[in-house]
Structure formats: structure tokens, C-alpha cells
Amino acid sequence: MARPPIYMDHNATTPVDPRVVEAMLPAFGEHFGNAASKTHPYGWAAAKLVERARESIAAGLGAHPEGVIFTSGATEANNLAIKGGAWPLRARGDHIVTVATEHKAVLDPCERLAQEGFSVTVLPVDRQGRVTPEQVALALEPRTVLVSVMLANNEIGTLQPVDEIARICRQRGVLVHCDATQAVGKVPIDLDALGVDLLSCSAHKLYGPKGVGALLIRQRMPRLRLAPLFDGGGHEQGMRSGTLNVPGIVGFAKALELALADLTEESARLAALRDRLRDAITARLPGVIENGHPTERLANTLNLSFEGVDGAALLVGLREVAVSSGSACTSAEAKPSHVLAAIGRPKALAAASVRFSLGRRNTVEEVDAVADAVVREVKRLRSGSPLWKS
Ligand SMILES: *Cc1c(COP(=O)(O)O)cnc(C)c1O
């Protein structure tokens, strides 16, 4: 049987850490109760697990436990922040600001608000994928009610200057949301210090289970109230009805604890692997362009464009590696990545791009094997290609 491909697509999802699975098991068995059942010990035990997880997640991210709203993931957290944040402010203003390289789970809720009559400014980025605080300041209008800027980009790894952007928004009384899904567990985050009002994250990007995430709300006076996306039992302070995913929440907290415990060492290890991978490829191939910011970036993410290569053919040839081209979330549509377009890459070059996102189990040997495979395939495709002259 063929060996399974080397997994380098950790920005799409991560395997659940066995220690996380272990921590979740009691919540499927002995403590199966509904955390909202107040009349018996089954409910109390489940509620206790949830509250312990809530406290741990809050402590890990510099938030208050009351400000942790559990959701089904970051897509829901982003929708709750953006639509749930903007709707109640409609009387005050109808303008929102976001950035061209945001995840679709931010851009599409903004688009929905635009259909409802809000006006949306989508800020461009520079060639490294950065937006500046000055751009945001200039975009703010008296009727602006919400700004949404991600912390780390899922495709190219570029970090945004979110703390400075948040400071400007606070001074102007504008609500600020941050999709931190790719940053949580990879870079240290302190919600209070970062200063955003709302922060989205998801367990399955940090070796936790799929289908659970959170929207963190920074404590302030008066307390922020969001319009719920759906109506029901009034769980999570009325902002997110639905029986809590107790095993998922327990797993989320455990995954975050593990990621934060060796964040510094693991980041250094991943950055070294990432640089080794890039160097091993660029030393042997001309016409390779790196996408993203040279320093303000995630340690695990490497995005390369290969001149003179057909992107689809490249991925077909790279069967021994699990990576993504463009964005995994939109690759079903085979449309060139909106992120690579935003940093000015022409369509053909964007199509010939590969995102390598490294993770906890990747080794030096794997990096070397992947580099060899990439060099082999690119050379093969270039030889005899009318797109490539050298
Ligand atoms: C994965 C991801 C999402 C979506 O998260 P889900 O929990 O899968 O809904 C949102 N934003 C970013 C930046 C992501 O990487």
C-alpha cells in the first residue's frame, strides 16, 4: 500500500492531540449530562466541566470567563461578532470596515450586511499582505460602527498590527473584531492588551476537535450585548442558544493549554523547519516567489509561487504531500485565491502557488522529503513547458 502523504496542511485543520481525546472521554461517558440541567448531578457535573474549561480558556487568552461565548467554530463566532455586533448599532451608524485578505467567514457576513443596506469598506493591503493603522484611521467615518481585522492570515501567514488598529477604534468609539483563528495557540494573545472588543477562535486549528470554537468578548462598561444569530433556550447569556458541546469544549480547553505550554519552543522549531523548507526549494529552483511578510508572520506557514508551472498539475504531481493551493476553503471553486490577488499576484502565478502549513508532528526528514518532491515536480513540469524559458 502507498504511504499516506506527509501532512503539511495544518492551517486547514490539525489532528486531535491524543491527550485532548483522553481529556474529552469522561464528557462522553460518566459526565454526559446537559450543562443546562439545573435539577440533578448529571447536569451539575457537565456544567462544572464547561465552567472549568471556560476559566482555562479565558486565563490562557487574557479574557474574563464571562466573556467566553462558546460556538460551533470560528465561522459562527465571526458571524456572531459581525452581524450580532452591527445589527444593534444600526440606529447609530451603518458603515463597517474590513480588509481584502480576510477569511471568507468574515468577508461573507460583511457582504450579507451590505445586502441589508450597510455600507462596507474593504481596505487593500500592501504586497506583503499588511494593512496599516493609518489606512484604518482614514477609513473611519462618523457612521462607522464596526471594524474587523484578522490577526494572522490563513494563506500567507501575515500578521496585522491589530493592537494599534484597536487603539484607534477605541478612541473613536468603534467596535473592533479580530478573527484570531490562525493565531491562537501559535502566537501569545492577551485579549485585554490586544484591546479588541471581540475575538474569534476555533479548536480544530490548534489540535482540538472540530465543531467547537469561541467568541471572546473583552470586558468593558457598559457590557457589550450582541444580537443572537438564532433564538432558543438563551444559553451563553442569551447570545448563543443551543445545548453546549461539552466534550468539544473540554477538548478545546485542553488543546489550548497544551499549545500554550510550549508555544515559544514550538514556534522556534516550526520557524526553523519552515526556513529549511524554503531554503531547500529556492536553492535548487529559480523563479520561486515567497508570499507574505518577511518578519511579521506565522512561524508555521510558507506560501510559494512557482513561475512557469501550472498550479493544478503541480498539486496532481505532488501526491506524497498534503498541501493546499490557493485557499482550501475556496479550492472547490478552483478560483484563484483572493488573498494572493490582494497582494498583487497575477492569476497564473496565484494558481501556481502552494501553501505549506507545518505542524506539531512534522520532522526535518519530512521537510527534506517534501522539498525533494517539490523540486522534482517543478523541474519536470517546466521542462517542455511553453510557460517556462530559462
Ligand atoms: C479556519 C478558519 C476559519 C473558520 O473556522 P471554523 O472553525 O472551521 O469555522 C475562520 N477564519 C480563519 C482565519 C480560519 O483559518
Short mmCIF file of C-alpha atoms and ligand atoms in Angstrom, two decimals:
data_model
loop_
_atom_site.label_atom_id
_atom_site.label_comp_id
_atom_site.label_asym_id
_atom_site.label_seq_id
_atom_site.Cartn_x
_atom_site.Cartn_y
_atom_site.Cartn_z
CA MET A 1 0.00 0.00 0.00
CA ALA A 2 1.18 3.51 -0.77
CA ARG A 3 2.36 5.51 2.20
CA PRO A 4 -0.08 8.21 3.29
CA PRO A 5 1.02 11.66 2.18
CA ILE A 6 3.06 13.86 4.51
CA TYR A 7 0.59 16.24 6.14
CA MET A 8 1.54 19.90 5.71
CA ASP A 9 -1.92 21.47 5.69
CA HIS A 10 -2.27 22.41 9.35
CA ASN A 11 -3.87 25.78 8.55
CA ALA A 12 -6.83 23.81 7.13
CA THR A 13 -7.14 21.62 10.20
CA THR A 14 -4.99 19.71 12.68
CA PRO A 15 -5.16 16.17 14.03
CA VAL A 16 -6.66 16.00 17.52
CA ASP A 17 -3.88 15.53 20.07
CA PRO A 18 -4.27 12.16 21.86
CA ARG A 19 -4.09 13.98 25.21
CA VAL A 20 -7.09 16.03 24.08
CA VAL A 21 -9.03 12.89 23.17
CA GLU A 22 -8.17 11.49 26.60
CA ALA A 23 -9.44 14.63 28.33
CA MET A 24 -12.69 14.54 26.36
CA LEU A 25 -13.65 10.94 27.11
CA PRO A 26 -15.33 11.50 30.52
CA ALA A 27 -17.60 14.11 28.92
CA PHE A 28 -18.91 11.43 26.54
CA GLY A 29 -19.34 8.87 29.31
CA GLU A 30 -19.76 9.45 33.00
CA HIS A 31 -20.42 13.18 32.62
CA PHE A 32 -22.79 13.06 29.67
CA GLY A 33 -25.26 15.49 31.19
CA ASN A 34 -26.75 18.61 29.70
CA ALA A 35 -24.86 21.56 31.18
CA ALA A 36 -28.14 23.48 31.33
CA SER A 37 -29.88 20.86 33.53
CA LYS A 38 -30.02 22.53 36.93
CA THR A 39 -32.05 19.89 38.77
CA HIS A 40 -29.66 16.94 39.09
CA PRO A 41 -25.99 15.97 39.46
CA TYR A 42 -25.68 14.91 35.78
CA GLY A 43 -26.27 18.49 34.73
CA TRP A 44 -24.13 19.91 37.53
CA ALA A 45 -21.17 17.74 36.56
CA ALA A 46 -21.40 18.77 32.91
CA ALA A 47 -21.77 22.42 33.90
CA LYS A 48 -18.70 22.13 36.09
CA LEU A 49 -16.64 20.77 33.19
CA VAL A 50 -17.80 23.63 30.99
CA GLU A 51 -17.05 26.28 33.62
CA ARG A 52 -13.59 24.84 34.27
CA ALA A 53 -12.90 24.92 30.51
CA ARG A 54 -14.26 28.44 30.25
CA GLU A 55 -11.93 29.63 33.02
CA SER A 56 -8.95 27.92 31.47
CA ILE A 57 -9.58 29.39 28.00
CA ALA A 58 -10.15 32.84 29.49
CA ALA A 59 -6.95 32.63 31.53
CA GLY A 60 -4.97 31.43 28.52
CA LEU A 61 -6.07 34.32 26.34
CA GLY A 62 -6.26 37.19 28.83
CA ALA A 63 -10.04 37.27 28.85
CA HIS A 64 -12.68 37.06 31.60
CA PRO A 65 -14.69 33.83 31.90
CA GLU A 66 -17.96 35.77 31.46
CA GLY A 67 -16.61 36.98 28.14
CA VAL A 68 -16.25 33.50 26.62
CA ILE A 69 -19.18 32.58 24.34
CA PHE A 70 -18.87 29.03 23.04
CA THR A 71 -19.85 28.49 19.40
CA SER A 72 -19.61 25.79 16.75
CA GLY A 73 -16.34 27.26 15.48
CA ALA A 74 -14.80 30.40 14.07
CA THR A 75 -17.25 30.75 11.18
CA GLU A 76 -20.07 31.08 13.68
CA ALA A 77 -18.02 33.29 16.01
CA ASN A 78 -17.24 35.65 13.11
CA ASN A 79 -20.91 35.77 12.08
CA LEU A 80 -21.98 36.44 15.66
CA ALA A 81 -19.38 39.20 16.07
CA ILE A 82 -20.04 40.93 12.76
CA LYS A 83 -23.80 40.58 12.30
CA GLY A 84 -24.58 40.34 16.00
CA GLY A 85 -22.33 43.33 16.66
CA ALA A 86 -23.52 45.56 13.81
CA TRP A 87 -27.29 44.92 13.89
CA PRO A 88 -27.94 46.50 17.33
CA LEU A 89 -25.89 49.58 16.33
CA ARG A 90 -27.81 50.21 13.13
CA ALA A 91 -29.51 53.29 14.57
CA ARG A 92 -26.09 54.78 15.33
CA GLY A 93 -24.43 54.00 12.03
CA ASP A 94 -24.37 51.71 9.03
CA HIS A 95 -20.72 51.60 7.96
CA ILE A 96 -18.28 48.77 8.57
CA VAL A 97 -14.62 48.35 7.65
CA THR A 98 -12.72 45.17 6.87
CA VAL A 99 -9.68 44.05 4.86
CA ALA A 100 -9.31 42.35 1.47
CA THR A 101 -7.32 39.37 2.81
CA GLU A 102 -9.83 38.34 5.49
CA HIS A 103 -11.19 34.80 5.56
CA LYS A 104 -14.48 34.22 3.73
CA ALA A 105 -16.07 33.72 7.14
CA VAL A 106 -15.50 37.46 7.67
CA LEU A 107 -15.96 38.78 4.13
CA ASP A 108 -19.24 36.94 3.53
CA PRO A 109 -21.01 38.18 6.71
CA CYS A 110 -19.87 41.71 5.74
CA GLU A 111 -21.30 41.10 2.28
CA ARG A 112 -24.56 40.00 3.89
CA LEU A 113 -24.68 43.25 5.85
CA ALA A 114 -24.05 45.13 2.60
CA GLN A 115 -27.08 43.40 1.08
CA GLU A 116 -29.06 44.59 4.10
CA GLY A 117 -28.08 48.18 3.41
CA PHE A 118 -24.87 48.65 5.38
CA SER A 119 -22.00 50.21 3.52
CA VAL A 120 -18.77 48.20 3.66
CA THR A 121 -15.22 49.45 3.08
CA VAL A 122 -12.79 46.67 2.16
CA LEU A 123 -9.27 48.02 2.68
CA PRO A 124 -6.49 46.93 0.31
CA VAL A 125 -3.20 45.51 1.64
CA ASP A 126 0.40 46.03 0.59
CA ARG A 127 2.44 43.43 -1.29
CA GLN A 128 3.25 41.62 1.96
CA GLY A 129 -0.40 41.47 2.96
CA ARG A 130 -0.34 44.21 5.62
CA VAL A 131 -2.90 46.91 6.27
CA THR A 132 -1.72 49.98 8.21
CA PRO A 133 -3.38 51.62 11.22
CA GLU A 134 -3.36 54.86 9.18
CA GLN A 135 -5.47 53.20 6.48
CA VAL A 136 -8.00 52.16 9.10
CA ALA A 137 -7.99 55.64 10.70
CA LEU A 138 -8.66 57.24 7.32
CA ALA A 139 -11.48 54.82 6.58
CA LEU A 140 -13.40 55.61 9.78
CA GLU A 141 -16.45 57.79 9.33
CA PRO A 142 -18.84 59.23 11.93
CA ARG A 143 -21.28 56.45 10.97
CA THR A 144 -18.72 53.61 11.28
CA VAL A 145 -19.85 51.05 13.86
CA LEU A 146 -17.56 48.05 13.34
CA VAL A 147 -14.05 47.21 12.13
CA SER A 148 -12.99 43.59 11.53
CA VAL A 149 -9.29 42.76 11.05
CA MET A 150 -7.70 39.33 11.35
CA LEU A 151 -4.61 38.67 13.46
CA ALA A 152 -2.89 36.12 11.20
CA ASN A 153 -3.73 35.26 7.62
CA ASN A 154 -4.54 31.63 6.92
CA GLU A 155 -2.98 31.55 3.44
CA ILE A 156 0.20 33.60 3.72
CA GLY A 157 0.64 33.88 7.50
CA THR A 158 0.96 37.68 7.56
CA LEU A 159 0.23 39.26 10.95
CA GLN A 160 -1.72 42.51 11.11
CA PRO A 161 -0.98 45.39 13.54
CA VAL A 162 -4.20 44.66 15.40
CA ASP A 163 -3.23 46.31 18.71
CA GLU A 164 -2.65 49.69 17.04
CA ILE A 165 -5.80 49.34 14.95
CA ALA A 166 -7.77 48.50 18.10
CA ARG A 167 -6.42 51.59 19.87
CA ILE A 168 -7.60 53.85 17.03
CA CYS A 169 -11.03 52.21 17.00
CA ARG A 170 -11.41 52.54 20.79
CA GLN A 171 -10.56 56.25 20.62
CA ARG A 172 -13.28 56.68 18.01
CA GLY A 173 -15.81 54.55 19.86
CA VAL A 174 -15.92 51.95 17.09
CA LEU A 175 -16.42 48.27 17.90
CA VAL A 176 -13.45 46.17 16.76
CA HIS A 177 -13.47 42.46 15.97
CA CYS A 178 -10.49 40.22 15.27
CA ASP A 179 -10.55 36.80 13.61
CA ALA A 180 -7.65 35.26 15.51
CA THR A 181 -8.33 31.68 14.38
CA GLN A 182 -4.86 31.16 12.90
CA ALA A 183 -3.08 32.97 15.71
CA VAL A 184 -4.49 31.34 18.84
CA GLY A 185 -2.03 28.71 20.04
CA LYS A 186 0.65 30.00 17.63
CA VAL A 187 1.36 33.49 18.97
CA PRO A 188 0.78 34.74 22.53
CA ILE A 189 -2.55 36.54 22.84
CA ASP A 190 -3.83 38.70 25.67
CA LEU A 191 -7.28 40.00 24.84
CA ASP A 192 -7.07 42.85 27.33
CA ALA A 193 -3.70 44.03 25.98
CA LEU A 194 -4.69 43.50 22.34
CA GLY A 195 -7.68 45.73 23.05
CA VAL A 196 -10.16 44.31 20.54
CA ASP A 197 -13.76 44.03 21.71
CA LEU A 198 -14.41 40.68 20.06
CA LEU A 199 -12.05 37.83 19.14
CA SER A 200 -12.89 34.62 17.25
CA CYS A 201 -11.10 31.30 17.58
CA SER A 202 -11.58 27.64 16.75
CA ALA A 203 -10.40 24.44 18.45
CA HIS A 204 -9.65 22.37 15.33
CA LYS A 205 -6.88 24.72 14.23
CA LEU A 206 -4.96 24.01 17.45
CA TYR A 207 -5.13 20.19 17.77
CA GLY A 208 -8.61 20.26 19.30
CA PRO A 209 -11.86 18.81 17.96
CA LYS A 210 -13.83 20.15 15.01
CA GLY A 211 -17.15 21.90 15.60
CA VAL A 212 -16.24 23.99 18.61
CA GLY A 213 -14.85 27.48 19.00
CA ALA A 214 -15.49 30.68 20.85
CA LEU A 215 -16.15 34.35 20.54
CA LEU A 216 -14.32 36.22 23.31
CA ILE A 217 -15.78 39.50 24.48
CA ARG A 218 -13.48 41.96 26.21
CA GLN A 219 -14.97 43.22 29.45
CA ARG A 220 -15.93 46.86 29.36
CA MET A 221 -18.54 49.21 30.69
CA PRO A 222 -21.29 49.15 29.70
CA ARG A 223 -21.18 45.48 28.81
CA LEU A 224 -21.39 44.66 25.16
CA ARG A 225 -24.57 42.90 24.04
CA LEU A 226 -24.68 41.08 20.73
CA ALA A 227 -27.80 40.21 18.78
CA PRO A 228 -28.02 36.39 18.74
CA LEU A 229 -27.88 34.62 15.37
CA PHE A 230 -30.58 32.18 16.46
CA ASP A 231 -33.32 32.04 19.02
CA GLY A 232 -33.75 29.31 21.58
CA GLY A 233 -33.04 28.43 25.16
CA GLY A 234 -30.95 31.50 25.91
CA HIS A 235 -27.65 29.72 26.62
CA GLU A 236 -24.39 31.67 26.78
CA GLN A 237 -26.02 34.77 28.27
CA GLY A 238 -28.66 34.76 25.56
CA MET A 239 -26.10 35.29 22.83
CA ARG A 240 -25.83 31.69 21.62
CA SER A 241 -28.70 29.34 22.25
CA GLY A 242 -28.18 25.61 21.91
CA THR A 243 -27.10 22.75 24.17
CA LEU A 244 -23.41 23.13 24.88
CA ASN A 245 -20.97 20.75 23.20
CA VAL A 246 -19.45 19.62 26.49
CA PRO A 247 -16.85 17.16 25.11
CA GLY A 248 -15.83 19.68 22.47
CA ILE A 249 -15.49 22.48 25.00
CA VAL A 250 -13.41 20.30 27.32
CA GLY A 251 -11.21 19.30 24.37
CA PHE A 252 -10.86 22.92 23.25
CA ALA A 253 -9.59 23.96 26.70
CA LYS A 254 -7.15 21.04 26.87
CA ALA A 255 -5.86 21.77 23.36
CA LEU A 256 -5.28 25.41 24.22
CA GLU A 257 -3.48 24.51 27.46
CA LEU A 258 -1.15 22.18 25.55
CA ALA A 259 -0.47 24.71 22.79
CA LEU A 260 0.31 27.49 25.26
CA ALA A 261 2.55 25.27 27.40
CA ASP A 262 5.25 25.09 24.74
CA LEU A 263 4.30 27.88 22.38
CA THR A 264 7.73 29.54 22.39
CA GLU A 265 9.75 26.36 21.76
CA GLU A 266 7.31 25.02 19.18
CA SER A 267 7.24 28.33 17.29
CA ALA A 268 11.03 28.35 17.10
CA ARG A 269 11.07 24.72 15.91
CA LEU A 270 8.43 25.39 13.25
CA ALA A 271 10.13 28.56 12.04
CA ALA A 272 13.37 26.60 11.60
CA LEU A 273 11.53 23.88 9.65
CA ARG A 274 9.75 26.49 7.54
CA ASP A 275 13.01 28.24 6.66
CA ARG A 276 14.71 24.93 5.92
CA LEU A 277 11.88 24.01 3.54
CA ARG A 278 12.05 27.37 1.77
CA ASP A 279 15.85 27.31 1.50
CA ALA A 280 15.93 23.73 0.23
CA ILE A 281 13.48 24.69 -2.54
CA THR A 282 14.81 28.12 -3.52
CA ALA A 283 18.44 26.97 -3.52
CA ARG A 284 17.62 24.44 -6.24
CA LEU A 285 14.93 26.27 -8.23
CA PRO A 286 14.89 29.71 -9.85
CA GLY A 287 11.61 31.57 -10.31
CA VAL A 288 10.17 30.90 -6.85
CA ILE A 289 8.39 33.78 -5.14
CA GLU A 290 7.57 33.78 -1.44
CA ASN A 291 4.18 35.23 -0.48
CA GLY A 292 3.66 37.01 2.83
CA HIS A 293 5.60 39.28 5.14
CA PRO A 294 9.29 38.52 5.79
CA THR A 295 9.10 39.03 9.56
CA GLU A 296 5.52 39.80 10.68
CA ARG A 297 4.30 36.29 10.01
CA LEU A 298 3.29 32.95 11.48
CA ALA A 299 6.11 30.51 12.20
CA ASN A 300 4.41 27.57 10.51
CA THR A 301 3.26 28.99 7.19
CA LEU A 302 5.16 29.05 3.89
CA ASN A 303 3.43 30.14 0.70
CA LEU A 304 5.39 29.87 -2.54
CA SER A 305 4.54 30.72 -6.15
CA PHE A 306 6.30 28.81 -8.92
CA GLU A 307 6.78 30.70 -12.17
CA GLY A 308 6.11 28.80 -15.36
CA VAL A 309 4.18 25.96 -13.70
CA ASP A 310 0.52 25.04 -13.96
CA GLY A 311 -0.80 25.01 -10.39
CA ALA A 312 -3.31 22.20 -10.84
CA ALA A 313 -0.69 20.00 -12.50
CA LEU A 314 1.73 20.71 -9.66
CA LEU A 315 -0.69 19.50 -6.98
CA VAL A 316 -1.51 16.40 -9.00
CA GLY A 317 2.21 15.64 -9.23
CA LEU A 318 2.79 16.22 -5.51
CA ARG A 319 0.80 13.22 -4.35
CA GLU A 320 3.13 12.36 -1.49
CA VAL A 321 2.42 15.69 0.21
CA ALA A 322 -0.90 17.00 1.59
CA VAL A 323 -0.81 20.77 1.00
CA SER A 324 -3.22 23.29 -0.40
CA SER A 325 -3.15 25.63 -3.34
CA GLY A 326 -4.83 28.99 -3.07
CA SER A 327 -7.22 28.60 -0.16
CA ALA A 328 -8.55 25.23 0.96
CA CYS A 329 -11.91 26.83 1.69
CA THR A 330 -12.43 28.04 -1.86
CA SER A 331 -10.45 25.49 -3.83
CA ALA A 332 -13.68 23.62 -4.58
CA GLU A 333 -14.46 26.56 -6.84
CA ALA A 334 -10.97 26.49 -8.45
CA LYS A 335 -10.94 30.28 -8.27
CA PRO A 336 -7.58 31.95 -7.76
CA SER A 337 -7.06 32.92 -4.15
CA HIS A 338 -8.46 36.34 -3.21
CA VAL A 339 -5.54 36.74 -0.80
CA LEU A 340 -2.89 36.27 -3.49
CA ALA A 341 -4.86 38.60 -5.77
CA ALA A 342 -4.91 41.20 -2.96
CA ILE A 343 -1.12 41.14 -2.66
CA GLY A 344 -0.85 41.69 -6.39
CA ARG A 345 -0.03 38.25 -7.71
CA PRO A 346 -1.29 37.75 -11.28
CA LYS A 347 -3.81 34.96 -11.83
CA ALA A 348 -1.38 32.48 -13.38
CA LEU A 349 1.14 32.92 -10.58
CA ALA A 350 -1.55 32.70 -7.90
CA ALA A 351 -2.72 29.44 -9.46
CA ALA A 352 0.85 28.12 -9.31
CA SER A 353 1.07 28.71 -5.55
CA VAL A 354 1.37 26.18 -2.77
CA ARG A 355 0.70 26.73 0.93
CA PHE A 356 2.79 24.57 3.21
CA SER A 357 1.50 24.82 6.79
CA LEU A 358 3.65 22.90 9.22
CA GLY A 359 2.60 21.34 12.47
CA ARG A 360 3.48 19.57 15.67
CA ARG A 361 4.35 16.20 14.17
CA ASN A 362 6.36 17.37 11.15
CA THR A 363 10.06 16.46 11.21
CA VAL A 364 13.26 17.56 9.50
CA GLU A 365 13.17 14.34 7.45
CA GLU A 366 9.67 15.17 6.22
CA VAL A 367 10.69 18.69 5.30
CA ASP A 368 13.60 17.36 3.25
CA ALA A 369 11.40 14.79 1.52
CA VAL A 370 8.81 17.44 0.66
CA ALA A 371 11.48 19.80 -0.69
CA ASP A 372 12.83 16.99 -2.90
CA ALA A 373 9.35 16.23 -4.22
CA VAL A 374 8.60 19.88 -4.97
CA VAL A 375 11.92 20.41 -6.78
CA ARG A 376 11.41 17.22 -8.79
CA GLU A 377 7.86 18.12 -9.84
CA VAL A 378 8.55 21.75 -10.69
CA LYS A 379 11.56 20.76 -12.81
CA ARG A 380 9.53 18.09 -14.56
CA LEU A 381 6.66 20.45 -15.33
CA ARG A 382 8.97 23.21 -16.50
CA SER A 383 10.91 21.02 -18.88
CA GLY A 384 8.98 21.16 -22.10
CA SER A 385 6.57 23.83 -20.82
CA PRO A 386 5.98 26.79 -23.12
CA LEU A 387 5.37 28.84 -19.94
CA TRP A 388 8.95 28.42 -18.78
CA LYS A 389 12.02 29.75 -20.57
CA SER A 390 15.39 29.72 -18.89
C1 LIG B 1 -10.33 28.00 9.66
C2 LIG B 1 -10.60 29.46 9.74
C3 LIG B 1 -11.90 29.94 9.95
C4 LIG B 1 -13.10 29.02 10.06
O1 LIG B 1 -13.07 28.30 11.24
P1 LIG B 1 -14.11 27.10 11.51
O2 LIG B 1 -13.96 26.82 12.95
O3 LIG B 1 -13.64 25.99 10.64
O4 LIG B 1 -15.45 27.59 11.14
C5 LIG B 1 -12.07 31.30 10.07
N1 LIG B 1 -11.04 32.15 9.95
C6 LIG B 1 -9.79 31.74 9.73
C7 LIG B 1 -8.69 32.74 9.63
C8 LIG B 1 -9.53 30.38 9.61
O5 LIG B 1 -8.28 29.98 9.39
#
